[in-house]
Amino acid sequence: MSSATPAASAMAFSKRLDRIEISATLAVVNEAAKLRAGGADIVDFGAGEPHFSTPDHIKEAGIEAIRNNFTKYTPVAGIPELRAAIASRHAQDFGSAYKPEEVVASTGGKFALFNVLQVLVDEGDEVVLPVPYWTSFKDIVAYAGGKPVYVETHEGDGFLLSARMVEAALTPRTKVILVNSPNNPSGAVMPPQELEAIARLAQDRGIFVVSDECYAYLDYTGNRFSLGSVQDAKNNIVIIGSLSKTYAMTGWRLGYALGPVALTGALQKLQSQSTSSTSAPVQKAGVAALTGPQDCIETMRTEYRRLRDQVVSGLRAIPGVKCNMPEGAFYAYPNVSSFFGRGEIRTAADIAGRLLREASVATVPGAAFGTRDHIRLSYAVPAKNLQRGLDRMKQFFAGL
């Protein structure tokens, strides 16, 4: 007689689940948390999360919403004042012209992206995906049944993507071009003319370009840009936005998609069968963020720029480590391949694992982002902690 219980023997999950892996960044966060719970003093460069607190006026708006019993269901796409605030803020900052009905608020930018790709991608459709890519991109594409078509960018060129590179990857099966600038993990910022040229490619082919602009406000080039400003191609453009990084609201979970009305209608249909709306008090906090004082953005961006200079200087001071200067976001993406072959080190994952176990520094290996020679560091940490981590890394690499 079999010893297996009925529950164990019958446990079978959907085949769709086999298409994806657990988020590599969350896996690092979880491992660091375990070590920290055991007493380890971890310097955490793993999670892409602002170290700033949510500005007080945003917190107060959320608290006030709760006090006023604004805690009921709302329209799936968000309350009218939130959709209007998203459209208005985007117009003021990027020169777009979206109407509230072209806005769908969601439970974080990641969920907005997930829904957009579920709506746009059918089984076997191709999605052009530049490398390095944010770790969730390929899994979300795969879960939708799509096929990622990877376009390799080059470290020597600052990981910059060009329209010519994208055009070479297009086939009759291409449905979506997925771009991300400023880029996670490399910090690369695409020139506006290249992004616009990619939008024209999508327009000419009758396909979509989905632009993840989560870090649009963390652009250090002075060329803050959104594809949403290319108004005559907007029927082929989808913008993914988030309040998480811009206003230090990661845990609030508020993002959005901007696109043509037909698309936003489809997004509402899908979202109505999953989360429905995002949290009602969070929506009120979002309105306060978008319509209230914006000086917090420049305060944070200025500090991130200082931290960027600190981390790049520190990494370049480590013999054998190479690091491009990121032009946006809050990540450094150093090349550590010169250490491969030393002892039992074969991959960047080996280095990241040993850094965590031996130096108590959490990083994410580049394999999560499609490259083999790199590790990713989030420098969205206090300067003192950043220096502690850099000192530990220097000592660690010196011992290899």
Short mmCIF file of C-alpha atoms in Angstrom, two decimals:
data_model
loop_
_atom_site.label_atom_id
_atom_site.label_comp_id
_atom_site.label_asym_id
_atom_site.label_seq_id
_atom_site.Cartn_x
_atom_site.Cartn_y
_atom_site.Cartn_z
CA MET A 1 0.00 0.00 0.00
CA SER A 2 1.31 3.44 -0.93
CA SER A 3 2.31 5.64 1.99
CA ALA A 4 1.49 8.83 0.08
CA THR A 5 -1.44 10.79 1.40
CA PRO A 6 -4.29 11.60 -1.01
CA ALA A 7 -3.39 15.29 -0.85
CA ALA A 8 0.27 14.64 -1.67
CA SER A 9 -0.39 12.21 -4.51
CA ALA A 10 -2.98 14.50 -6.09
CA MET A 11 -0.90 17.66 -5.85
CA ALA A 12 -0.32 18.87 -9.39
CA PHE A 13 -0.01 22.48 -10.40
CA SER A 14 -0.77 24.16 -13.70
CA LYS A 15 1.80 23.78 -16.45
CA ARG A 16 1.82 27.55 -16.80
CA LEU A 17 3.65 27.72 -13.48
CA ASP A 18 6.55 25.76 -14.97
CA ARG A 19 7.18 28.62 -17.39
CA ILE A 20 8.37 30.95 -14.63
CA GLU A 21 10.85 31.08 -11.77
CA ILE A 22 10.67 32.87 -8.46
CA SER A 23 11.91 36.46 -8.71
CA ALA A 24 15.69 36.43 -8.29
CA THR A 25 15.67 39.71 -6.39
CA LEU A 26 13.04 38.46 -3.97
CA ALA A 27 15.03 35.26 -3.51
CA VAL A 28 18.05 37.33 -2.44
CA VAL A 29 15.88 39.42 -0.13
CA ASN A 30 14.52 36.26 1.48
CA GLU A 31 17.97 34.72 1.94
CA ALA A 32 19.34 37.93 3.44
CA ALA A 33 16.36 38.07 5.80
CA LYS A 34 17.08 34.53 7.00
CA LEU A 35 20.71 35.36 7.73
CA ARG A 36 19.71 38.60 9.43
CA ALA A 37 17.23 36.69 11.61
CA GLY A 38 20.14 34.47 12.64
CA GLY A 39 22.11 37.48 13.84
CA ALA A 40 24.13 38.35 10.73
CA ASP A 41 24.88 42.03 10.06
CA ILE A 42 23.84 42.16 6.40
CA VAL A 43 24.53 45.12 4.14
CA ASP A 44 21.70 44.74 1.68
CA PHE A 45 22.34 45.83 -1.91
CA GLY A 46 19.77 43.37 -3.19
CA ALA A 47 16.35 44.99 -3.11
CA GLY A 48 15.52 47.83 -5.48
CA GLU A 49 13.80 49.98 -2.90
CA PRO A 50 14.27 53.62 -1.84
CA HIS A 51 15.75 54.08 1.60
CA PHE A 52 13.72 57.27 1.99
CA SER A 53 10.45 57.33 3.91
CA THR A 54 7.24 58.17 2.10
CA PRO A 55 6.79 61.98 2.33
CA ASP A 56 4.56 63.04 5.20
CA HIS A 57 1.83 64.70 3.12
CA ILE A 58 1.30 61.43 1.25
CA LYS A 59 1.12 59.41 4.46
CA GLU A 60 -1.32 61.87 5.96
CA ALA A 61 -3.61 61.60 2.93
CA GLY A 62 -3.76 57.83 3.36
CA ILE A 63 -4.42 58.12 7.08
CA GLU A 64 -7.10 60.76 6.49
CA ALA A 65 -8.81 58.49 3.95
CA ILE A 66 -9.05 55.75 6.55
CA ARG A 67 -10.33 58.16 9.19
CA ASN A 68 -13.00 59.34 6.75
CA ASN A 69 -14.00 55.74 6.10
CA PHE A 70 -12.85 55.85 2.49
CA THR A 71 -12.39 52.10 2.64
CA LYS A 72 -14.96 50.68 0.23
CA TYR A 73 -14.68 49.27 -3.27
CA THR A 74 -13.84 51.75 -6.01
CA PRO A 75 -14.07 51.57 -9.81
CA VAL A 76 -11.70 48.95 -11.20
CA ALA A 77 -9.51 51.48 -13.02
CA GLY A 78 -9.27 53.76 -10.00
CA ILE A 79 -11.25 56.68 -8.62
CA PRO A 80 -11.79 59.51 -11.16
CA GLU A 81 -9.58 61.96 -9.29
CA LEU A 82 -6.67 59.49 -9.30
CA ARG A 83 -6.95 58.78 -13.02
CA ALA A 84 -7.15 62.51 -13.69
CA ALA A 85 -4.15 63.16 -11.43
CA ILE A 86 -2.05 60.53 -13.21
CA ALA A 87 -2.91 61.97 -16.61
CA SER A 88 -2.31 65.55 -15.47
CA ARG A 89 1.03 64.84 -13.78
CA HIS A 90 2.27 62.93 -16.82
CA ALA A 91 1.23 65.78 -19.11
CA GLN A 92 2.98 68.39 -16.95
CA ASP A 93 6.21 66.44 -16.61
CA PHE A 94 6.50 64.72 -19.99
CA GLY A 95 4.33 66.64 -22.44
CA SER A 96 1.83 63.84 -23.03
CA ALA A 97 -1.90 64.23 -23.59
CA TYR A 98 -3.61 61.23 -22.00
CA LYS A 99 -7.22 61.46 -20.92
CA PRO A 100 -8.44 59.88 -17.67
CA GLU A 101 -10.17 57.12 -19.65
CA GLU A 102 -6.72 56.19 -21.03
CA VAL A 103 -5.45 55.46 -17.51
CA VAL A 104 -5.80 52.28 -15.45
CA ALA A 105 -4.46 52.31 -11.89
CA SER A 106 -3.20 48.99 -10.56
CA THR A 107 -1.69 47.29 -7.55
CA GLY A 108 1.86 48.29 -8.42
CA GLY A 109 3.63 48.84 -11.72
CA LYS A 110 4.56 45.15 -11.94
CA PHE A 111 0.90 44.18 -11.95
CA ALA A 112 0.17 46.81 -14.61
CA LEU A 113 2.89 45.25 -16.78
CA PHE A 114 1.60 41.74 -16.07
CA ASN A 115 -1.90 42.70 -17.14
CA VAL A 116 -0.73 44.54 -20.25
CA LEU A 117 1.23 41.53 -21.50
CA GLN A 118 -1.63 39.16 -20.69
CA VAL A 119 -3.90 41.37 -22.79
CA LEU A 120 -1.53 41.83 -25.72
CA VAL A 121 0.34 38.53 -26.05
CA ASP A 122 -1.09 35.29 -27.41
CA GLU A 123 0.53 31.86 -27.42
CA GLY A 124 3.60 31.95 -29.66
CA ASP A 125 3.73 35.73 -30.08
CA GLU A 126 7.22 37.18 -29.95
CA VAL A 127 8.25 39.93 -27.57
CA VAL A 128 11.50 41.77 -28.28
CA LEU A 129 13.41 42.01 -25.02
CA PRO A 130 16.71 43.91 -24.71
CA VAL A 131 19.45 42.40 -22.53
CA PRO A 132 20.10 43.10 -19.70
CA TYR A 133 16.44 43.11 -18.68
CA TRP A 134 14.56 43.42 -15.44
CA THR A 135 14.31 39.91 -14.07
CA SER A 136 10.50 39.68 -14.20
CA PHE A 137 10.18 40.64 -17.88
CA LYS A 138 10.99 37.25 -19.38
CA ASP A 139 8.83 35.36 -16.88
CA ILE A 140 5.80 37.59 -17.41
CA VAL A 141 6.20 37.17 -21.17
CA ALA A 142 6.51 33.41 -20.80
CA TYR A 143 3.50 33.18 -18.51
CA ALA A 144 1.44 34.94 -21.16
CA GLY A 145 2.55 32.27 -23.64
CA GLY A 146 4.90 34.58 -25.49
CA LYS A 147 8.42 33.96 -26.71
CA PRO A 148 11.12 36.42 -25.64
CA VAL A 149 13.42 37.44 -28.49
CA TYR A 150 16.57 38.72 -26.85
CA VAL A 151 18.51 41.69 -28.21
CA GLU A 152 22.00 41.84 -26.74
CA THR A 153 23.31 45.28 -25.81
CA HIS A 154 27.00 45.77 -25.12
CA GLU A 155 28.78 46.85 -22.00
CA GLY A 156 31.34 48.82 -24.01
CA ASP A 157 28.51 50.92 -25.43
CA GLY A 158 26.99 51.54 -22.02
CA PHE A 159 24.32 48.86 -22.61
CA LEU A 160 22.50 51.27 -24.91
CA LEU A 161 19.77 49.98 -27.19
CA SER A 162 19.23 51.39 -30.68
CA ALA A 163 16.25 51.27 -33.02
CA ARG A 164 18.45 49.52 -35.58
CA MET A 165 19.13 46.69 -33.10
CA VAL A 166 15.41 46.35 -32.42
CA GLU A 167 14.49 46.39 -36.10
CA ALA A 168 16.87 43.50 -36.80
CA ALA A 169 14.99 41.39 -34.25
CA LEU A 170 11.50 41.96 -35.68
CA THR A 171 9.70 39.11 -37.42
CA PRO A 172 6.12 38.52 -38.59
CA ARG A 173 5.50 36.98 -35.15
CA THR A 174 6.54 40.10 -33.22
CA LYS A 175 3.69 41.53 -31.17
CA VAL A 176 5.45 43.68 -28.58
CA ILE A 177 8.72 45.56 -28.16
CA LEU A 178 9.48 45.90 -24.44
CA VAL A 179 11.80 48.73 -23.44
CA ASN A 180 12.96 50.01 -20.06
CA SER A 181 14.76 53.33 -19.69
CA PRO A 182 16.32 54.18 -17.28
CA ASN A 183 17.23 50.53 -17.22
CA ASN A 184 17.14 48.08 -14.36
CA PRO A 185 19.80 46.67 -13.84
CA SER A 186 22.35 48.62 -15.92
CA GLY A 187 21.20 52.20 -15.28
CA ALA A 188 21.45 52.90 -19.02
CA VAL A 189 19.32 55.76 -20.34
CA MET A 190 18.29 55.59 -23.98
CA PRO A 191 18.52 58.78 -26.06
CA PRO A 192 15.02 60.18 -26.75
CA GLN A 193 15.54 59.95 -30.50
CA GLU A 194 16.18 56.20 -30.31
CA LEU A 195 13.08 55.64 -28.20
CA GLU A 196 11.01 57.66 -30.64
CA ALA A 197 12.46 55.68 -33.56
CA ILE A 198 11.39 52.47 -31.82
CA ALA A 199 7.89 53.88 -31.43
CA ARG A 200 7.85 54.59 -35.17
CA LEU A 201 8.88 51.01 -35.86
CA ALA A 202 5.95 49.78 -33.77
CA GLN A 203 3.62 52.19 -35.53
CA ASP A 204 4.80 51.11 -38.98
CA ARG A 205 4.45 47.40 -38.12
CA GLY A 206 1.10 47.72 -36.37
CA ILE A 207 2.51 46.30 -33.13
CA PHE A 208 3.00 47.70 -29.62
CA VAL A 209 5.95 49.16 -27.79
CA VAL A 210 5.52 48.77 -24.03
CA SER A 211 7.70 51.25 -22.18
CA ASP A 212 8.45 50.51 -18.53
CA GLU A 213 9.14 53.96 -17.12
CA CYS A 214 9.33 53.06 -13.46
CA TYR A 215 12.56 55.09 -13.12
CA ALA A 216 11.62 57.97 -15.43
CA TYR A 217 12.17 60.52 -12.67
CA LEU A 218 15.59 59.08 -11.79
CA ASP A 219 17.32 60.21 -14.98
CA TYR A 220 20.64 61.98 -14.41
CA THR A 221 21.22 62.98 -18.05
CA GLY A 222 18.89 65.98 -17.97
CA ASN A 223 16.82 64.46 -20.79
CA ARG A 224 13.81 63.28 -18.78
CA PHE A 225 11.64 61.67 -21.44
CA SER A 226 8.57 59.52 -21.88
CA LEU A 227 7.39 57.74 -24.99
CA GLY A 228 3.99 59.11 -24.04
CA SER A 229 5.10 62.44 -25.51
CA VAL A 230 5.11 60.89 -29.03
CA GLN A 231 1.43 61.68 -29.33
CA ASP A 232 0.84 60.79 -32.98
CA ALA A 233 1.99 57.20 -32.29
CA LYS A 234 0.06 56.73 -29.03
CA ASN A 235 -2.19 53.98 -30.46
CA ASN A 236 0.90 51.77 -30.56
CA ILE A 237 2.40 52.83 -27.23
CA VAL A 238 1.73 51.58 -23.71
CA ILE A 239 3.35 53.33 -20.76
CA ILE A 240 3.91 51.49 -17.50
CA GLY A 241 4.34 53.86 -14.56
CA SER A 242 4.73 53.54 -10.84
CA LEU A 243 4.65 55.72 -7.75
CA SER A 244 6.92 53.28 -5.91
CA LYS A 245 10.34 54.71 -6.76
CA THR A 246 9.29 58.29 -7.53
CA TYR A 247 7.64 58.92 -4.15
CA ALA A 248 9.23 56.15 -2.02
CA MET A 249 5.93 54.25 -1.97
CA THR A 250 7.05 50.68 -2.74
CA GLY A 251 4.90 49.05 -0.07
CA TRP A 252 1.82 51.07 -0.96
CA ARG A 253 1.56 49.18 -4.29
CA LEU A 254 0.29 51.77 -6.74
CA GLY A 255 1.14 51.78 -10.43
CA TYR A 256 -0.61 52.46 -13.68
CA ALA A 257 -0.82 51.86 -17.40
CA LEU A 258 -1.42 54.52 -20.04
CA GLY A 259 -2.68 53.53 -23.46
CA PRO A 260 -5.45 53.74 -26.04
CA VAL A 261 -9.02 53.37 -24.78
CA ALA A 262 -9.45 49.94 -26.38
CA LEU A 263 -6.46 48.70 -24.39
CA THR A 264 -7.49 50.28 -21.08
CA GLY A 265 -10.93 48.74 -21.52
CA ALA A 266 -9.33 45.32 -21.94
CA LEU A 267 -7.15 45.92 -18.90
CA GLN A 268 -10.20 46.75 -16.81
CA LYS A 269 -11.90 43.58 -18.00
CA LEU A 270 -8.93 41.47 -16.91
CA GLN A 271 -8.31 43.33 -13.68
CA SER A 272 -11.99 43.05 -12.74
CA GLN A 273 -11.44 39.29 -12.43
CA SER A 274 -8.30 39.52 -10.27
CA THR A 275 -7.66 42.39 -7.85
CA SER A 276 -10.49 44.65 -9.01
CA SER A 277 -9.26 48.07 -7.86
CA THR A 278 -6.22 48.79 -5.80
CA SER A 279 -6.70 49.82 -2.14
CA ALA A 280 -9.03 52.79 -1.69
CA PRO A 281 -6.90 54.68 0.92
CA VAL A 282 -3.81 54.09 -1.23
CA GLN A 283 -5.55 55.79 -4.13
CA LYS A 284 -6.15 58.90 -2.01
CA ALA A 285 -2.47 58.87 -1.03
CA GLY A 286 -1.62 58.60 -4.71
CA VAL A 287 -3.68 61.69 -5.49
CA ALA A 288 -1.77 63.58 -2.79
CA ALA A 289 1.55 62.40 -4.22
CA LEU A 290 0.70 63.43 -7.77
CA THR A 291 -0.99 66.76 -7.02
CA GLY A 292 0.98 67.88 -3.96
CA PRO A 293 4.51 69.28 -3.57
CA GLN A 294 7.01 67.68 -5.96
CA ASP A 295 10.22 68.88 -4.34
CA CYS A 296 10.70 65.45 -2.73
CA ILE A 297 11.54 64.06 -6.17
CA GLU A 298 14.49 66.38 -6.68
CA THR A 299 15.66 65.82 -3.09
CA MET A 300 15.78 62.08 -3.64
CA ARG A 301 17.26 62.32 -7.13
CA THR A 302 20.08 64.56 -5.86
CA GLU A 303 20.92 62.08 -3.11
CA TYR A 304 20.82 59.11 -5.50
CA ARG A 305 23.24 60.93 -7.79
CA ARG A 306 25.66 61.36 -4.88
CA LEU A 307 25.27 57.71 -3.93
CA ARG A 308 25.83 56.69 -7.55
CA ASP A 309 29.13 58.54 -7.65
CA GLN A 310 30.13 56.97 -4.35
CA VAL A 311 29.35 53.41 -5.40
CA VAL A 312 31.02 53.66 -8.80
CA SER A 313 34.13 55.21 -7.28
CA GLY A 314 34.23 52.48 -4.65
CA LEU A 315 33.75 49.65 -7.12
CA ARG A 316 36.36 50.99 -9.52
CA ALA A 317 38.81 51.11 -6.62
CA ILE A 318 38.61 47.31 -6.32
CA PRO A 319 41.28 45.71 -8.53
CA GLY A 320 39.64 43.43 -11.09
CA VAL A 321 36.17 45.03 -10.91
CA LYS A 322 34.91 47.09 -13.86
CA CYS A 323 31.82 49.29 -13.65
CA ASN A 324 30.04 51.53 -16.14
CA MET A 325 28.68 54.83 -14.93
CA PRO A 326 24.88 54.40 -14.69
CA GLU A 327 22.93 57.36 -16.02
CA GLY A 328 19.66 56.62 -14.25
CA ALA A 329 17.77 54.44 -11.73
CA PHE A 330 19.69 53.45 -8.57
CA TYR A 331 21.69 50.40 -9.60
CA ALA A 332 25.33 49.70 -10.34
CA TYR A 333 26.13 46.71 -12.55
CA PRO A 334 29.80 45.83 -12.12
CA ASN A 335 31.61 43.23 -14.23
CA VAL A 336 33.29 40.67 -11.96
CA SER A 337 34.34 38.16 -14.63
CA SER A 338 38.07 38.63 -13.94
CA PHE A 339 37.54 36.57 -10.78
CA PHE A 340 36.10 33.56 -12.62
CA GLY A 341 38.40 30.58 -12.32
CA ARG A 342 39.84 31.60 -8.98
CA GLY A 343 39.36 28.65 -6.70
CA GLU A 344 35.86 27.29 -7.11
CA ILE A 345 34.41 30.50 -8.56
CA ARG A 346 32.89 29.83 -11.97
CA THR A 347 30.04 32.32 -12.22
CA ALA A 348 28.75 35.64 -10.93
CA ALA A 349 26.24 33.61 -8.91
CA ASP A 350 29.17 31.98 -7.10
CA ILE A 351 30.53 35.42 -6.28
CA ALA A 352 27.14 36.74 -5.12
CA GLY A 353 26.64 33.67 -2.94
CA ARG A 354 30.04 33.99 -1.30
CA LEU A 355 29.64 37.73 -0.84
CA LEU A 356 26.46 37.06 1.11
CA ARG A 357 27.81 34.16 3.19
CA GLU A 358 31.36 35.36 3.79
CA ALA A 359 31.14 39.17 3.63
CA SER A 360 27.48 39.65 4.63
CA VAL A 361 26.81 41.74 1.52
CA ALA A 362 23.66 40.97 -0.49
CA THR A 363 23.81 41.43 -4.28
CA VAL A 364 21.96 39.87 -7.23
CA PRO A 365 23.85 37.81 -9.84
CA GLY A 366 23.63 39.00 -13.44
CA ALA A 367 22.12 35.73 -14.67
CA ALA A 368 18.82 37.04 -13.31
CA PHE A 369 19.06 39.86 -15.85
CA GLY A 370 20.40 37.88 -18.80
CA THR A 371 24.15 38.44 -18.48
CA ARG A 372 26.86 36.19 -17.06
CA ASP A 373 29.64 38.54 -16.01
CA HIS A 374 27.91 40.94 -13.61
CA ILE A 375 26.32 41.42 -10.23
CA ARG A 376 23.75 44.09 -9.45
CA LEU A 377 23.96 46.44 -6.50
CA SER A 378 21.13 48.69 -5.41
CA TYR A 379 22.73 51.83 -4.00
CA ALA A 380 19.46 53.13 -2.58
CA VAL A 381 20.88 52.88 0.93
CA PRO A 382 22.28 55.42 3.40
CA ALA A 383 25.79 56.57 2.47
CA LYS A 384 27.27 55.09 5.64
CA ASN A 385 25.83 51.66 4.85
CA LEU A 386 26.98 51.95 1.26
CA GLN A 387 30.54 52.57 2.37
CA ARG A 388 30.41 49.66 4.84
CA GLY A 389 29.36 47.36 2.04
CA LEU A 390 32.01 48.65 -0.35
CA ASP A 391 34.71 48.17 2.30
CA ARG A 392 33.56 44.59 2.84
CA MET A 393 33.53 43.94 -0.89
CA LYS A 394 37.04 45.31 -1.31
CA GLN A 395 38.31 43.06 1.45
CA PHE A 396 36.45 40.06 0.03
CA PHE A 397 37.79 40.45 -3.50
CA ALA A 398 41.31 41.06 -2.20
CA GLY A 399 41.18 37.61 -0.61
CA LEU A 400 40.21 35.73 -3.77
#
